[in-house]
CSV table of C-alpha atoms and ligand atoms in Angstrom, one decimal:
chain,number,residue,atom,x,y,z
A,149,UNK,CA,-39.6,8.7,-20.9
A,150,UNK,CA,-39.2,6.6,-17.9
A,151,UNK,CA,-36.3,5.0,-16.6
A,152,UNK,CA,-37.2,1.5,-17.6
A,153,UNK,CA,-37.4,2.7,-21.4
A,154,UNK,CA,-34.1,4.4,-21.0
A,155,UNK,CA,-32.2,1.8,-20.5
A,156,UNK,CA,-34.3,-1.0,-21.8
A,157,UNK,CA,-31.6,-2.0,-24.4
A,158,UNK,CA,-29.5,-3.0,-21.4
A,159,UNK,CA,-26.5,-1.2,-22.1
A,160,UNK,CA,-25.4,2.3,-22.4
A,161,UNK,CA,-22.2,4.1,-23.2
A,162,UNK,CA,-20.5,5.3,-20.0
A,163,UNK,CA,-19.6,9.2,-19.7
A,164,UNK,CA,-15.8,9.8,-20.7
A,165,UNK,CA,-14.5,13.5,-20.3
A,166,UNK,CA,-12.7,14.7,-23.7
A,167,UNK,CA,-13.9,11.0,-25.2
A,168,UNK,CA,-17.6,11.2,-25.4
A,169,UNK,CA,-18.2,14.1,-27.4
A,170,UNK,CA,-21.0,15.0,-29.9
A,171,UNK,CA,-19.2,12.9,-32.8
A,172,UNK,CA,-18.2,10.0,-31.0
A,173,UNK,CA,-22.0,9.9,-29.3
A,174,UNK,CA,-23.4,10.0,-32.8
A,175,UNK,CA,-21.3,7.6,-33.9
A,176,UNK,CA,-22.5,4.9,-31.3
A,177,UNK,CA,-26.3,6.2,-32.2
A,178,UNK,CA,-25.2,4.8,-36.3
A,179,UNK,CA,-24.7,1.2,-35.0
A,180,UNK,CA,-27.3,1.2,-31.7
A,181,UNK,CA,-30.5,3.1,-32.2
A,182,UNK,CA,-31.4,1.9,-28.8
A,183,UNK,CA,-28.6,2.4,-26.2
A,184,UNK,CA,-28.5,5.1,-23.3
A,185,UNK,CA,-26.0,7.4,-24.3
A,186,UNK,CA,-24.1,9.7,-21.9
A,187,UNK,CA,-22.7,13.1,-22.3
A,188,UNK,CA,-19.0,13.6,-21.2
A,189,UNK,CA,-19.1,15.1,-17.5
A,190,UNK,CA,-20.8,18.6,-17.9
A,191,UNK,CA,-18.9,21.0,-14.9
A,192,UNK,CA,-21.9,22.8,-13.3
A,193,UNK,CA,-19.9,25.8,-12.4
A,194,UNK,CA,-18.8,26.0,-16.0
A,195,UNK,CA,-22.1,25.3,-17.5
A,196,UNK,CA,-23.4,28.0,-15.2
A,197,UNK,CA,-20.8,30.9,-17.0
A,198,UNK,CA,-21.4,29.6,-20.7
A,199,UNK,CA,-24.4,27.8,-21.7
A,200,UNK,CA,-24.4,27.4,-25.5
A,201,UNK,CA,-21.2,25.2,-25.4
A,202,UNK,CA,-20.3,21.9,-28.0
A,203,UNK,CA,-20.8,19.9,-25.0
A,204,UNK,CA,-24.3,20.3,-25.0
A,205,UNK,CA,-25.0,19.4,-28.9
A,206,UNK,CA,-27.0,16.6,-30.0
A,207,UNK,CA,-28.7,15.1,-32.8
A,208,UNK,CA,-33.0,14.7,-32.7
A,209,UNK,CA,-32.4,10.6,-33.0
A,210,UNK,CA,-29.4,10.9,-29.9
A,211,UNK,CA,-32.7,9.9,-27.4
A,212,UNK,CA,-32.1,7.9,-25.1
A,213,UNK,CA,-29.7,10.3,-24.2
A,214,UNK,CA,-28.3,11.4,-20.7
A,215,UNK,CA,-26.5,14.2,-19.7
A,216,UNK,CA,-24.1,14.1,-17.0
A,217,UNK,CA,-22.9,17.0,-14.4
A,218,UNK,CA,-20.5,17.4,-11.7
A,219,UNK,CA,-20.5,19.6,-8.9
A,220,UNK,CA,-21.2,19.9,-5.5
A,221,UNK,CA,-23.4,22.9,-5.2
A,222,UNK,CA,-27.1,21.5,-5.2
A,223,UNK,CA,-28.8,24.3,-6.1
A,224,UNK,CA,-26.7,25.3,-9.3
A,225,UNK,CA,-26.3,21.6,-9.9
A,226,UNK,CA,-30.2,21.6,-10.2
A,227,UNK,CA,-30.4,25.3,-11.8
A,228,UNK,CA,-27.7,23.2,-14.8
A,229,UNK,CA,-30.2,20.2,-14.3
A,230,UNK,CA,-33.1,22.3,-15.2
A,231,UNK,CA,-31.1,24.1,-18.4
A,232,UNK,CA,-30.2,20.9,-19.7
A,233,UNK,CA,-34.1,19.3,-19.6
A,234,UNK,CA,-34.4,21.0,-22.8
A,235,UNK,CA,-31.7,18.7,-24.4
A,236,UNK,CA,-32.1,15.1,-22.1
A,237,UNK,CA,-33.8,12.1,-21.3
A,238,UNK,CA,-31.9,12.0,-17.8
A,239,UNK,CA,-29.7,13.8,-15.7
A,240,UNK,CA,-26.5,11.8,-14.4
A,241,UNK,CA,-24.8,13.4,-11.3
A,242,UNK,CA,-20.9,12.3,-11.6
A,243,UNK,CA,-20.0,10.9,-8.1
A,244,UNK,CA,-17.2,8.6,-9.5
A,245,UNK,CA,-14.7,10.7,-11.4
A,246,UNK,CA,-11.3,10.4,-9.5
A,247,UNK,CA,-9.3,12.8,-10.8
A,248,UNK,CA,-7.2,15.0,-8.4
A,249,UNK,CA,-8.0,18.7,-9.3
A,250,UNK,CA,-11.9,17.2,-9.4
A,251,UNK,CA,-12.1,15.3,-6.0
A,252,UNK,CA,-10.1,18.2,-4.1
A,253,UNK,CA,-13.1,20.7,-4.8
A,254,UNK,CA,-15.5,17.8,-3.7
A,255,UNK,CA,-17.2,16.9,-6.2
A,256,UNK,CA,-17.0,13.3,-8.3
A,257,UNK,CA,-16.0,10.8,-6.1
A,258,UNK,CA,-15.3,12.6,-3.2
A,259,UNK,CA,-18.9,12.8,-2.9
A,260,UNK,CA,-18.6,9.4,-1.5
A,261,UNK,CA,-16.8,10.6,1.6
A,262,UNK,CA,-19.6,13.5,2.3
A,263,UNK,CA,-22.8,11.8,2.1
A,264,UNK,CA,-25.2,14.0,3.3
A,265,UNK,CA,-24.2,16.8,0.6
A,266,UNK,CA,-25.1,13.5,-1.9
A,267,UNK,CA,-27.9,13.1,-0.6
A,268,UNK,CA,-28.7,16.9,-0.6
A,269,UNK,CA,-27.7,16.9,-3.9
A,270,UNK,CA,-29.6,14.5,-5.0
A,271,UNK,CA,-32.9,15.6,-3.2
A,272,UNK,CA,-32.1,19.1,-4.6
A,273,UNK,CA,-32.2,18.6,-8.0
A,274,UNK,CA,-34.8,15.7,-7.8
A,275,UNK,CA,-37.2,18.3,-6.4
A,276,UNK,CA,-36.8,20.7,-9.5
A,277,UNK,CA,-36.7,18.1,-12.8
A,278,UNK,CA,-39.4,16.5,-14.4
A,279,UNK,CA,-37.0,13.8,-15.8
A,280,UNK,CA,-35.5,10.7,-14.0
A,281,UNK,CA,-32.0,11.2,-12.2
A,282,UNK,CA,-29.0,8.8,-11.7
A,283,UNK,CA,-26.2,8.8,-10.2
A,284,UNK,CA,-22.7,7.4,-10.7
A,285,UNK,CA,-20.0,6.3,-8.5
A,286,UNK,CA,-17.3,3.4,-7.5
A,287,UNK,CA,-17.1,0.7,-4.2
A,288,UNK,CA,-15.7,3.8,-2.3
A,289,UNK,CA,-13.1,6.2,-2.0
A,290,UNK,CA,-10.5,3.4,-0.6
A,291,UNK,CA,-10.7,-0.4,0.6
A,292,UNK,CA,-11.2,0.3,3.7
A,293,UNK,CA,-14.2,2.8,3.0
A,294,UNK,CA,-16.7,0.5,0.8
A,295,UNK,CA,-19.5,2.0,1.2
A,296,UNK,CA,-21.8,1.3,-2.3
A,297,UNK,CA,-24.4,-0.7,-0.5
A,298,UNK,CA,-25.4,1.6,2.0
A,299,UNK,CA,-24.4,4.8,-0.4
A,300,UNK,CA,-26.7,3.4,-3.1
A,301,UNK,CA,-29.4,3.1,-0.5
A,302,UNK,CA,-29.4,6.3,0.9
A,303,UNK,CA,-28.9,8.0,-2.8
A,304,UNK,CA,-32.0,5.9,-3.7
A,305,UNK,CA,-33.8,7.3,-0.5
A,306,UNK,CA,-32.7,10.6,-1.5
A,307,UNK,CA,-34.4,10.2,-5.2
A,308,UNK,CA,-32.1,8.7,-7.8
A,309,UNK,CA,-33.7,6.8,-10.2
A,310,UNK,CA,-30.7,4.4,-11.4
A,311,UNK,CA,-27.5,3.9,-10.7
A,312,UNK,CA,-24.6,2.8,-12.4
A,313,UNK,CA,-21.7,1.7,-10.8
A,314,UNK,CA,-17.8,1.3,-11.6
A,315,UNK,CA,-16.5,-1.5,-9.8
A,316,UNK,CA,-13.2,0.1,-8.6
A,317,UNK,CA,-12.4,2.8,-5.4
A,318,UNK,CA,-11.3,6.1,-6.3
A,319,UNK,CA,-7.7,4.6,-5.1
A,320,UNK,CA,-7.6,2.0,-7.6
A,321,UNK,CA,-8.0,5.0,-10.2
A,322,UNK,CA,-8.3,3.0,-13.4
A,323,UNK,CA,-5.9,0.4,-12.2
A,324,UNK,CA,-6.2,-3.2,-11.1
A,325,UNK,CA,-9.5,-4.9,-12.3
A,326,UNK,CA,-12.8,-4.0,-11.8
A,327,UNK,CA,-14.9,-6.1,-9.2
A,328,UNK,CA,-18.1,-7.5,-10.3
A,329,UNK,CA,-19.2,-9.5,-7.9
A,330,UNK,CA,-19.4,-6.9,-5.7
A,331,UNK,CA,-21.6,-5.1,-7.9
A,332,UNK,CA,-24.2,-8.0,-7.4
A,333,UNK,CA,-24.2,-7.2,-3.1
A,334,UNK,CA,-25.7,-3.9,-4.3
A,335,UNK,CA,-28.3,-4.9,-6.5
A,336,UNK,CA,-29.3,-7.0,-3.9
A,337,UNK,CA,-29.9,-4.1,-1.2
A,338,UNK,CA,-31.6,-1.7,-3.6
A,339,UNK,CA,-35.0,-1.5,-5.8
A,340,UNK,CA,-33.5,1.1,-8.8
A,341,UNK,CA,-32.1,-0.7,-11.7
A,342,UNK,CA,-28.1,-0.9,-11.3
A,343,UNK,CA,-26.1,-1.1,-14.8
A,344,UNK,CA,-22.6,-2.0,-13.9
A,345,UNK,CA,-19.1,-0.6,-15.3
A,346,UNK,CA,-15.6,-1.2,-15.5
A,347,UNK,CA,-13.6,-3.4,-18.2
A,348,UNK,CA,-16.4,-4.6,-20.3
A,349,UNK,CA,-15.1,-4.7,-23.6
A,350,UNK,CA,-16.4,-7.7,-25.6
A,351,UNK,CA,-19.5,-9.7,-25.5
A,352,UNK,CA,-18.0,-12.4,-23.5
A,353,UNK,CA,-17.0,-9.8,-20.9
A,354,UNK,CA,-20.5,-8.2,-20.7
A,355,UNK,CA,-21.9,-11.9,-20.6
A,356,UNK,CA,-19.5,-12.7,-17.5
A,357,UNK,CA,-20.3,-9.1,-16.0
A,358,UNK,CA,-23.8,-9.4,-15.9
A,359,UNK,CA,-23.6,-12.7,-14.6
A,360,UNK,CA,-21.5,-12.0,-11.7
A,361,UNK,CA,-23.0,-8.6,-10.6
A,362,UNK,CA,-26.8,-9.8,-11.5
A,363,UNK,CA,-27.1,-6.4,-12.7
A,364,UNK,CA,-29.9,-4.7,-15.0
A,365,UNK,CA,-27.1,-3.8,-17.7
A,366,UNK,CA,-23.6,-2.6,-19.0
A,367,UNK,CA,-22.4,0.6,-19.1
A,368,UNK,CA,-19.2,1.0,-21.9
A,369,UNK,CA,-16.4,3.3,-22.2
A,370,UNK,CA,-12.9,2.9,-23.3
A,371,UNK,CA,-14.3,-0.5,-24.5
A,372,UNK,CA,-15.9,2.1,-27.6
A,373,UNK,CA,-12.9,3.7,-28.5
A,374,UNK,CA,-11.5,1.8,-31.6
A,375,UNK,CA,-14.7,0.2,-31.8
A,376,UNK,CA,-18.2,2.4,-31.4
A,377,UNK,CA,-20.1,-1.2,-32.7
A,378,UNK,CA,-19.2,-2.5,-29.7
A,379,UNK,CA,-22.2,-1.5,-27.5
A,380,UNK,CA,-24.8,-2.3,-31.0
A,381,UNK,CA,-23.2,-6.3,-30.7
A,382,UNK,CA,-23.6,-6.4,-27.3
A,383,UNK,CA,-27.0,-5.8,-27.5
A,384,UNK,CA,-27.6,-8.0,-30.6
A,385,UNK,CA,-26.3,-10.6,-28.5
A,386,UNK,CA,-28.0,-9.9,-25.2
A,387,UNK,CA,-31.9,-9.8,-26.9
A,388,UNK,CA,-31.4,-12.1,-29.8
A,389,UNK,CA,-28.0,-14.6,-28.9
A,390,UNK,CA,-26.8,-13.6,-32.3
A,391,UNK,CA,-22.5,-13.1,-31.9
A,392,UNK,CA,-21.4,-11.0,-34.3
A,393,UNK,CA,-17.6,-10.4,-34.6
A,394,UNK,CA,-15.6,-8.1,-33.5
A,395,UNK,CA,-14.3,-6.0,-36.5
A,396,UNK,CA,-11.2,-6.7,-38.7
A,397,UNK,CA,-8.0,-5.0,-38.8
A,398,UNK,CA,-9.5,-3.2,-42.4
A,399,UNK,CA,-12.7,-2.4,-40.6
A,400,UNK,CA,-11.1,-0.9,-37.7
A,401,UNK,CA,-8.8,1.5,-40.3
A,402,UNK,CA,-12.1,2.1,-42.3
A,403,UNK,CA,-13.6,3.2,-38.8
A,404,UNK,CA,-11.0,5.0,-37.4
A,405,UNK,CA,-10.4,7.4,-41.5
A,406,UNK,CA,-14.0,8.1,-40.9
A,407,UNK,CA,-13.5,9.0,-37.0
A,408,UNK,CA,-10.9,11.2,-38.1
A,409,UNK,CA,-12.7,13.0,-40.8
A,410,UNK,CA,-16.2,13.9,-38.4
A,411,UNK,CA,-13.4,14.7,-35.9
A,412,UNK,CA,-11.9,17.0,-38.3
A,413,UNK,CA,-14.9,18.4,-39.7
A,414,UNK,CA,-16.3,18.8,-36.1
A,415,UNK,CA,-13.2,21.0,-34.8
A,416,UNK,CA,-10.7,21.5,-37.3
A,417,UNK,CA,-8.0,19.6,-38.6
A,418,UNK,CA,-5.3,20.8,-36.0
A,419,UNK,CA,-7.5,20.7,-33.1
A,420,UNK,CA,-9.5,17.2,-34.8
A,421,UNK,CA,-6.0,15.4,-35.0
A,422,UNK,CA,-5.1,16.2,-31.5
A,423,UNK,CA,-8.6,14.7,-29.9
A,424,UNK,CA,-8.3,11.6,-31.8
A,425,UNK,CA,-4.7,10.7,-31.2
A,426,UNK,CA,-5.9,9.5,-27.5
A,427,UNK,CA,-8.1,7.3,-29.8
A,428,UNK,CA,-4.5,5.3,-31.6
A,429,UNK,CA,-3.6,3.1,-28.9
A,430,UNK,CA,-7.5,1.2,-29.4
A,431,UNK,CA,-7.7,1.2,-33.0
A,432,UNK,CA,-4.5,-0.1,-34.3
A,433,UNK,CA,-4.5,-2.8,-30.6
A,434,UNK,CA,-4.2,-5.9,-32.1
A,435,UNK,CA,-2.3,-4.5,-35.4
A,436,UNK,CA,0.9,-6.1,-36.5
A,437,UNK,CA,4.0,-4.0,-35.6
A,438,UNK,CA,1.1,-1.5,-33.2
A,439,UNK,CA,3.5,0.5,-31.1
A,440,UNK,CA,5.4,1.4,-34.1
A,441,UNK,CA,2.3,2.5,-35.8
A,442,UNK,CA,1.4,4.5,-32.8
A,443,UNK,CA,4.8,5.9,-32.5
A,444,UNK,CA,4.2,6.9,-36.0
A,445,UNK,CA,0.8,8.4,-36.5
A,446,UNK,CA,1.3,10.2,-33.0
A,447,UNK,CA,3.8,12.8,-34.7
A,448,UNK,CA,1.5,13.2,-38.0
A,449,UNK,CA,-0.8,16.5,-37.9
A,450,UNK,CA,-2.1,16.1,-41.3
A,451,UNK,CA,-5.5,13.7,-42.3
A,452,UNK,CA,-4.0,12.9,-45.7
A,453,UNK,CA,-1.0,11.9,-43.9
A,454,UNK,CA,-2.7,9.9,-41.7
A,455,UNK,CA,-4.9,8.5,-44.1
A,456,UNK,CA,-2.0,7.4,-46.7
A,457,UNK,CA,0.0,5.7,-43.6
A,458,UNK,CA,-3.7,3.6,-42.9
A,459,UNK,CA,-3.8,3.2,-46.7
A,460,UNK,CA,-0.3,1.5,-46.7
A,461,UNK,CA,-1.6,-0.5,-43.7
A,462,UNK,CA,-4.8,-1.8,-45.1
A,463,UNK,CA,-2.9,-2.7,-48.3
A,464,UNK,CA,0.1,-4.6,-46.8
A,465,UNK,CA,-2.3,-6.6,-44.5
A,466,UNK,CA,-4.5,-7.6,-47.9
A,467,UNK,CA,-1.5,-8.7,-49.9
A,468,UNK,CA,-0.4,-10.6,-46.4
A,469,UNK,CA,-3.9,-12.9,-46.6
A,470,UNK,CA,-3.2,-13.1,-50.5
A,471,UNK,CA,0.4,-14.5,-49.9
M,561,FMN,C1,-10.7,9.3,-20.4
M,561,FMN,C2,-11.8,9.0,-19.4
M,561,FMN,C3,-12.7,10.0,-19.1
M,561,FMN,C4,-13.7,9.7,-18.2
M,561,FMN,N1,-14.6,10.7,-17.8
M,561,FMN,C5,-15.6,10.4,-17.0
M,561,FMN,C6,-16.7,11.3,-16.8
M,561,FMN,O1,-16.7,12.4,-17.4
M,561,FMN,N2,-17.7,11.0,-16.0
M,561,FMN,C7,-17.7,9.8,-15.3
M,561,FMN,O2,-18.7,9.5,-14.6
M,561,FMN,N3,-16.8,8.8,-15.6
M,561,FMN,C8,-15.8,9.1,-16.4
M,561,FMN,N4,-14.9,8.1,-16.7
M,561,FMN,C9,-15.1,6.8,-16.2
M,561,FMN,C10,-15.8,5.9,-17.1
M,561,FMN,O3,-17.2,6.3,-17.3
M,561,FMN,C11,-15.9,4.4,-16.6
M,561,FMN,O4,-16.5,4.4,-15.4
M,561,FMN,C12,-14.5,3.8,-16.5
M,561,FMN,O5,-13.7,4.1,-17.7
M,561,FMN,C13,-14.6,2.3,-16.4
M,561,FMN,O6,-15.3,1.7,-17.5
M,561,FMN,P1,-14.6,1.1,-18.8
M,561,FMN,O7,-13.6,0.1,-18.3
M,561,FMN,O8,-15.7,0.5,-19.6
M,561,FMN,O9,-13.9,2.2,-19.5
M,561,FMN,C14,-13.8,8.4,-17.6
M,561,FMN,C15,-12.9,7.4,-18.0
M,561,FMN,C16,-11.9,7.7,-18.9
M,561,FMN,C17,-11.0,6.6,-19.3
């Protein structure tokens, strides 16, 4: 497939380490049949000791599907690259991710201070697929180091075939708000299709995003967790103008008892409960009394628990409208 059909739905779900895992993926494929999806960051250097790991799993109808690796060794980033052909559409190379222990061994967004070994990176593994390859990464490391323009030219140059683009610097972290206009001074200076990230989490915020950053599309993330229909009404909205709602409070507990049970079935119902408690704080946002509700189902490490306490929740809420 070529990049254009990739990503021809417009919108795609943005990689999230320890978020974008086989089950939630699938569960985004339910509701859009035609979004990118992304893996969660794949570490070369890990995927080079074990290679058969869950990270890697996916479904025949997950296409378009991309999988995403970090690293900054270009010839075992395109050794993974190659591997991982077998499973994707695309290869993403992470040159974003922020996170201390990640940036200190160069790779994610430190990238963006070294751009030569990008570039190398880039060419490296460009020279050894037979799919397309993007990259991802922010304005820049700091304010006063925004370089996207000229670093999504010379990655383009180099061989990338799309880019998406957060619009914070590594400083901001995930603080602050992401900048979309800027987005739009880098679409301007390059000829691969630019999808642009960062706080998009309702149709009117893709709506303003894309028309502030004149991008090609929206990439998602913590905008799916609590709600993996998210990126499906987006793109119902974008190709036909239909708006369909956000869900209800007893949609979002029917979605999140479901989460919890492929979660549980995926890894166990210890290790199942633990992943999906990051997941609280977005599906019970917007619940009456939701820190206390957090606070609660935090402490609970048993599905039936959990799914009595969302029960109570659903009832409560049903006798409120009957009041
Ligand atoms: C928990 C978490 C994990 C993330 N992991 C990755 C990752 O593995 N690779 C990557 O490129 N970006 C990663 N990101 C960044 C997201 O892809 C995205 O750029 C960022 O969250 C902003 O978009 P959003 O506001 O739609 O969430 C992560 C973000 C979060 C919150």
């Amino acid at each position: 497939m070529q990049v254009k059909d990739l990503i021809a739905s417009k919108v795609s779900l943005a990689p999230m380490a320890g978020i974008t895992d086989y089950v939630l993926r699938s569960l985004v494929r339910e509701h859009s049949k035609t979004c990118l999806l992304t893996t969660e960051m794949i570490s070369s250097e890990a995927l080079t000791q074990i290679k058969d790991t869950d990270i890697v799993k996916r479904d025949e109808d997950h296409s378009p599907i991309s999988y995403q690796l970090s690293g900054h060794k270009p010839q075992m980033i395109a050794d993974c690259a190659k591997y991982l052909q077998k499973y994707a559409d695309m290869i993403d190379i992470n040159m974003g991710c922020p996170v201390n222990k990640v940036v200190k061994g160069t790779d994610g967004c430190a990238l963006m201070r070294n751009v030569e070994l990008a570039e190398e990176i880039v060419r490296t593994v460009k020279s050894q697929i037979s799919i397309p390859l993007s990259v991802k990464f922010r304005l820049g490391y700091t304010f006063d180091e925004l370089n996207y323009v000229e670093y999504g030219q010379r990655m383009q140059k180099a061989g990338a075939d799309f880019i998406t683009i957060h619009g914070r610097t590594r400083s901001q972290m995930y603080g602050g708000k992401a900048d979309w206009k800027k987005i739009a001074e880098l679409k301007r200076n390059v000829d691969i299709p630019v999808f642009a990230n960062g706080d998009i989490i309702s149709i009117e915020t893709a709506e303003q995003c894309l028309e502030e950053s004149q991008a090609d599309g929206v990439a998602i993330g913590r905008g799916v967790m609590g709600d993996p229909s998210l990126i499906s009404r987006i793109e119902r909205y974008l190709s036909k103008g239909e708006y369909l709602p956000p869900p209800t409070l007893e949609e979002k507990i029917a979605g999140m008892k479901d989460y919890l049970r492929r979660e549980k079935d995926f890894r166990g119902e210890e290790v199942g409960i633990k992943f999906v408690r990051k997941f609280y704080p977005y599906y019970v946002n917007g619940f009456p009394g939701a820190s206390k509700i957090r606070g609660e189902l935090v402490l609970m490490d048993k599905v039936s628990d959990i799914y009595e306490m969302l029960d109570n929740i659903a009832l409560q809420s049903l006798k409120n409208v009957l009041i």
